[in-house]
Amino acid sequence: MARFRYQKKDGEFAAAFASMKDPIAFAGTAAITEAGDIVKRQGRQDIAAAGFSRRWQNALRVNIYPRRKQSMNAAALIYHNIQYAGVFEEGATITGKPRLWLPLPSVPKRVGRQKMTPALYIKSIGPLVSIERPGKPPLLAGKIAINRRGSKTGKVSLSALKRGGAGAPSTLVPLFVGIDRVNIRDRFSIREITERAAARLGDLYLKHLNPDG
């Protein structure tokens, strides 16, 4: 009977393990990175297909951890920079207290960098007048400057509203409509896209572990 004896050398096992660890860490990090890129690309396409702007598309982000390092424990954080974006992933019903006041299409969308709301309008432009309509949603109206003939000066603009709010000859123009609630349907599929990318991690790992295979 033949006998074999192995005598380890100091540091040999650690060196052997390290030689295995490096390609595993590379493949794991590369797989997570590629899956994250898939989610970001397809997710932004999904947001675009739902009719949202470039700003909304680019607000979908993917961060890979640890940053700028290869690790067997690499992970991807997928998030949207706009905090309420999840409403369009899940759908929701938003109720007013007691009403939601939505700007009419003709209303200027912003005052400076802030989104137009009744509170912002009152603070920066002037008072609003409530108009009750039996059987119909109520309105909030503001004062808009009129010309010498007594008619509105073109479209509803911030400058005309500010002149009317400041005391210039004016007439009332509806700006906001009040509703009890609004139902928002789900319009994004980011979770589904993420799950599909996660299901590919095994194949992506093998691809990067053996790039010549």
PDB file of N, CA, C and O in Angstrom, residues 47 52 55-57 59-60 79-92 184-191:
ATOM      1  N   ILE A  47     -40.469  54.031 -18.330  1.00  0.00           N
ATOM      2  CA  ILE A  47     -40.969  55.337 -17.881  1.00  0.00           C
ATOM      3  C   ILE A  47     -41.279  56.226 -19.084  1.00  0.00           C
ATOM      4  O   ILE A  47     -42.292  56.937 -19.100  1.00  0.00           O
ATOM      5  N   PHE A  52     -43.699  59.883 -19.565  1.00  0.00           N
ATOM      6  CA  PHE A  52     -43.042  60.783 -18.628  1.00  0.00           C
ATOM      7  C   PHE A  52     -41.806  61.420 -19.272  1.00  0.00           C
ATOM      8  O   PHE A  52     -41.218  60.869 -20.191  1.00  0.00           O
ATOM      9  N   ARG A  55     -36.629  64.068 -17.549  1.00  0.00           N
ATOM     10  CA  ARG A  55     -36.263  64.240 -16.133  1.00  0.00           C
ATOM     11  C   ARG A  55     -36.703  63.025 -15.316  1.00  0.00           C
ATOM     12  O   ARG A  55     -35.951  62.526 -14.477  1.00  0.00           O
ATOM     13  N   TRP A  56     -37.924  62.555 -15.546  1.00  0.00           N
ATOM     14  CA  TRP A  56     -38.407  61.382 -14.834  1.00  0.00           C
ATOM     15  C   TRP A  56     -37.615  60.134 -15.224  1.00  0.00           C
ATOM     16  O   TRP A  56     -37.325  59.287 -14.385  1.00  0.00           O
ATOM     17  N   GLN A  57     -37.282  60.021 -16.487  1.00  0.00           N
ATOM     18  CA  GLN A  57     -36.509  58.853 -16.933  1.00  0.00           C
ATOM     19  C   GLN A  57     -35.145  58.822 -16.271  1.00  0.00           C
ATOM     20  O   GLN A  57     -34.722  57.787 -15.726  1.00  0.00           O
ATOM     21  N   ALA A  59     -34.208  60.121 -13.585  1.00  0.00           N
ATOM     22  CA  ALA A  59     -34.259  60.046 -12.123  1.00  0.00           C
ATOM     23  C   ALA A  59     -34.228  58.602 -11.615  1.00  0.00           C
ATOM     24  O   ALA A  59     -34.066  58.379 -10.421  1.00  0.00           O
ATOM     25  N   LEU A  60     -34.388  57.625 -12.518  1.00  0.00           N
ATOM     26  CA  LEU A  60     -34.208  56.224 -12.120  1.00  0.00           C
ATOM     27  C   LEU A  60     -32.714  55.942 -12.062  1.00  0.00           C
ATOM     28  O   LEU A  60     -32.011  56.070 -13.059  1.00  0.00           O
ATOM     29  N   TYR A  79     -33.262  52.807  -7.286  1.00  0.00           N
ATOM     30  CA  TYR A  79     -34.160  53.768  -6.656  1.00  0.00           C
ATOM     31  C   TYR A  79     -34.508  54.878  -7.653  1.00  0.00           C
ATOM     32  O   TYR A  79     -33.877  55.008  -8.703  1.00  0.00           O
ATOM     33  N   HIS A  80     -35.531  55.645  -7.284  1.00  0.00           N
ATOM     34  CA  HIS A  80     -35.957  56.780  -8.103  1.00  0.00           C
ATOM     35  C   HIS A  80     -35.804  58.049  -7.283  1.00  0.00           C
ATOM     36  O   HIS A  80     -36.216  58.095  -6.124  1.00  0.00           O
ATOM     37  N   ASN A  81     -35.192  59.058  -7.876  1.00  0.00           N
ATOM     38  CA  ASN A  81     -34.904  60.299  -7.152  1.00  0.00           C
ATOM     39  C   ASN A  81     -36.148  61.095  -6.796  1.00  0.00           C
ATOM     40  O   ASN A  81     -36.105  61.937  -5.907  1.00  0.00           O
ATOM     41  N   ILE A  82     -37.253  60.881  -7.508  1.00  0.00           N
ATOM     42  CA  ILE A  82     -38.499  61.579  -7.199  1.00  0.00           C
ATOM     43  C   ILE A  82     -39.252  60.730  -6.179  1.00  0.00           C
ATOM     44  O   ILE A  82     -39.652  59.597  -6.471  1.00  0.00           O
ATOM     45  N   GLN A  83     -39.447  61.261  -4.985  1.00  0.00           N
ATOM     46  CA  GLN A  83     -39.888  60.458  -3.850  1.00  0.00           C
ATOM     47  C   GLN A  83     -41.238  59.780  -4.061  1.00  0.00           C
ATOM     48  O   GLN A  83     -41.457  58.677  -3.569  1.00  0.00           O
ATOM     49  N   TYR A  84     -42.139  60.430  -4.774  1.00  0.00           N
ATOM     50  CA  TYR A  84     -43.473  59.858  -4.934  1.00  0.00           C
ATOM     51  C   TYR A  84     -43.612  59.018  -6.200  1.00  0.00           C
ATOM     52  O   TYR A  84     -44.718  58.644  -6.597  1.00  0.00           O
ATOM     53  N   ALA A  85     -42.489  58.670  -6.830  1.00  0.00           N
ATOM     54  CA  ALA A  85     -42.551  57.874  -8.060  1.00  0.00           C
ATOM     55  C   ALA A  85     -43.203  56.520  -7.825  1.00  0.00           C
ATOM     56  O   ALA A  85     -43.802  55.943  -8.735  1.00  0.00           O
ATOM     57  N   GLY A  86     -43.103  55.991  -6.602  1.00  0.00           N
ATOM     58  CA  GLY A  86     -43.704  54.697  -6.303  1.00  0.00           C
ATOM     59  C   GLY A  86     -45.206  54.659  -6.510  1.00  0.00           C
ATOM     60  O   GLY A  86     -45.778  53.579  -6.721  1.00  0.00           O
ATOM     61  N   VAL A  87     -45.844  55.821  -6.464  1.00  0.00           N
ATOM     62  CA  VAL A  87     -47.289  55.886  -6.721  1.00  0.00           C
ATOM     63  C   VAL A  87     -47.608  55.330  -8.103  1.00  0.00           C
ATOM     64  O   VAL A  87     -48.623  54.645  -8.297  1.00  0.00           O
ATOM     65  N   PHE A  88     -46.716  55.580  -9.074  1.00  0.00           N
ATOM     66  CA  PHE A  88     -46.971  55.138 -10.438  1.00  0.00           C
ATOM     67  C   PHE A  88     -46.533  53.691 -10.673  1.00  0.00           C
ATOM     68  O   PHE A  88     -46.814  53.130 -11.723  1.00  0.00           O
ATOM     69  N   GLU A  89     -45.872  53.097  -9.688  1.00  0.00           N
ATOM     70  CA  GLU A  89     -45.550  51.672  -9.741  1.00  0.00           C
ATOM     71  C   GLU A  89     -46.673  50.849  -9.123  1.00  0.00           C
ATOM     72  O   GLU A  89     -47.036  49.795  -9.630  1.00  0.00           O
ATOM     73  N   GLU A  90     -47.243  51.356  -8.038  1.00  0.00           N
ATOM     74  CA  GLU A  90     -48.260  50.613  -7.291  1.00  0.00           C
ATOM     75  C   GLU A  90     -49.683  51.034  -7.642  1.00  0.00           C
ATOM     76  O   GLU A  90     -50.618  50.248  -7.501  1.00  0.00           O
ATOM     77  N   GLY A  91     -49.853  52.307  -8.076  1.00  0.00           N
ATOM     78  CA  GLY A  91     -51.189  52.861  -8.186  1.00  0.00           C
ATOM     79  C   GLY A  91     -51.637  53.337  -6.809  1.00  0.00           C
ATOM     80  O   GLY A  91     -51.151  52.850  -5.784  1.00  0.00           O
ATOM     81  N   ALA A  92     -52.536  54.299  -6.756  1.00  0.00           N
ATOM     82  CA  ALA A  92     -52.969  54.829  -5.467  1.00  0.00           C
ATOM     83  C   ALA A  92     -54.229  55.662  -5.641  1.00  0.00           C
ATOM     84  O   ALA A  92     -54.550  56.105  -6.750  1.00  0.00           O
ATOM     85  N   ILE A 184     -54.974  57.091  -9.228  1.00  0.00           N
ATOM     86  CA  ILE A 184     -53.785  57.000 -10.081  1.00  0.00           C
ATOM     87  C   ILE A 184     -53.522  55.530 -10.365  1.00  0.00           C
ATOM     88  O   ILE A 184     -53.293  54.741  -9.450  1.00  0.00           O
ATOM     89  N   ARG A 185     -53.576  55.147 -11.627  1.00  0.00           N
ATOM     90  CA  ARG A 185     -53.324  53.747 -11.981  1.00  0.00           C
ATOM     91  C   ARG A 185     -51.824  53.489 -12.063  1.00  0.00           C
ATOM     92  O   ARG A 185     -51.021  54.406 -12.231  1.00  0.00           O
ATOM     93  N   ASP A 186     -51.452  52.233 -11.913  1.00  0.00           N
ATOM     94  CA  ASP A 186     -50.040  51.879 -12.043  1.00  0.00           C
ATOM     95  C   ASP A 186     -49.610  52.038 -13.499  1.00  0.00           C
ATOM     96  O   ASP A 186     -50.288  51.580 -14.408  1.00  0.00           O
ATOM     97  N   ARG A 187     -48.476  52.703 -13.685  1.00  0.00           N
ATOM     98  CA  ARG A 187     -48.008  53.004 -15.047  1.00  0.00           C
ATOM     99  C   ARG A 187     -46.574  52.540 -15.285  1.00  0.00           C
ATOM    100  O   ARG A 187     -46.117  52.533 -16.415  1.00  0.00           O
ATOM    101  N   PHE A 188     -45.853  52.209 -14.217  1.00  0.00           N
ATOM    102  CA  PHE A 188     -44.483  51.724 -14.346  1.00  0.00           C
ATOM    103  C   PHE A 188     -44.428  50.231 -14.079  1.00  0.00           C
ATOM    104  O   PHE A 188     -45.298  49.673 -13.405  1.00  0.00           O
ATOM    105  N   SER A 189     -43.384  49.580 -14.601  1.00  0.00           N
ATOM    106  CA  SER A 189     -43.169  48.138 -14.355  1.00  0.00           C
ATOM    107  C   SER A 189     -41.727  47.903 -13.903  1.00  0.00           C
ATOM    108  O   SER A 189     -41.100  46.920 -14.297  1.00  0.00           O
ATOM    109  N   ILE A 190     -41.203  48.796 -13.070  1.00  0.00           N
ATOM    110  CA  ILE A 190     -39.805  48.699 -12.658  1.00  0.00           C
ATOM    111  C   ILE A 190     -39.560  47.438 -11.839  1.00  0.00           C
ATOM    112  O   ILE A 190     -38.528  46.776 -11.997  1.00  0.00           O
ATOM    113  N   ARG A 191     -40.486  47.081 -10.964  1.00  0.00           N
ATOM    114  CA  ARG A 191     -40.304  45.871 -10.147  1.00  0.00           C
ATOM    115  C   ARG A 191     -40.224  44.630 -11.026  1.00  0.00           C
ATOM    116  O   ARG A 191     -39.366  43.761 -10.829  1.00  0.00           O
TER     117      ARG A 191
END
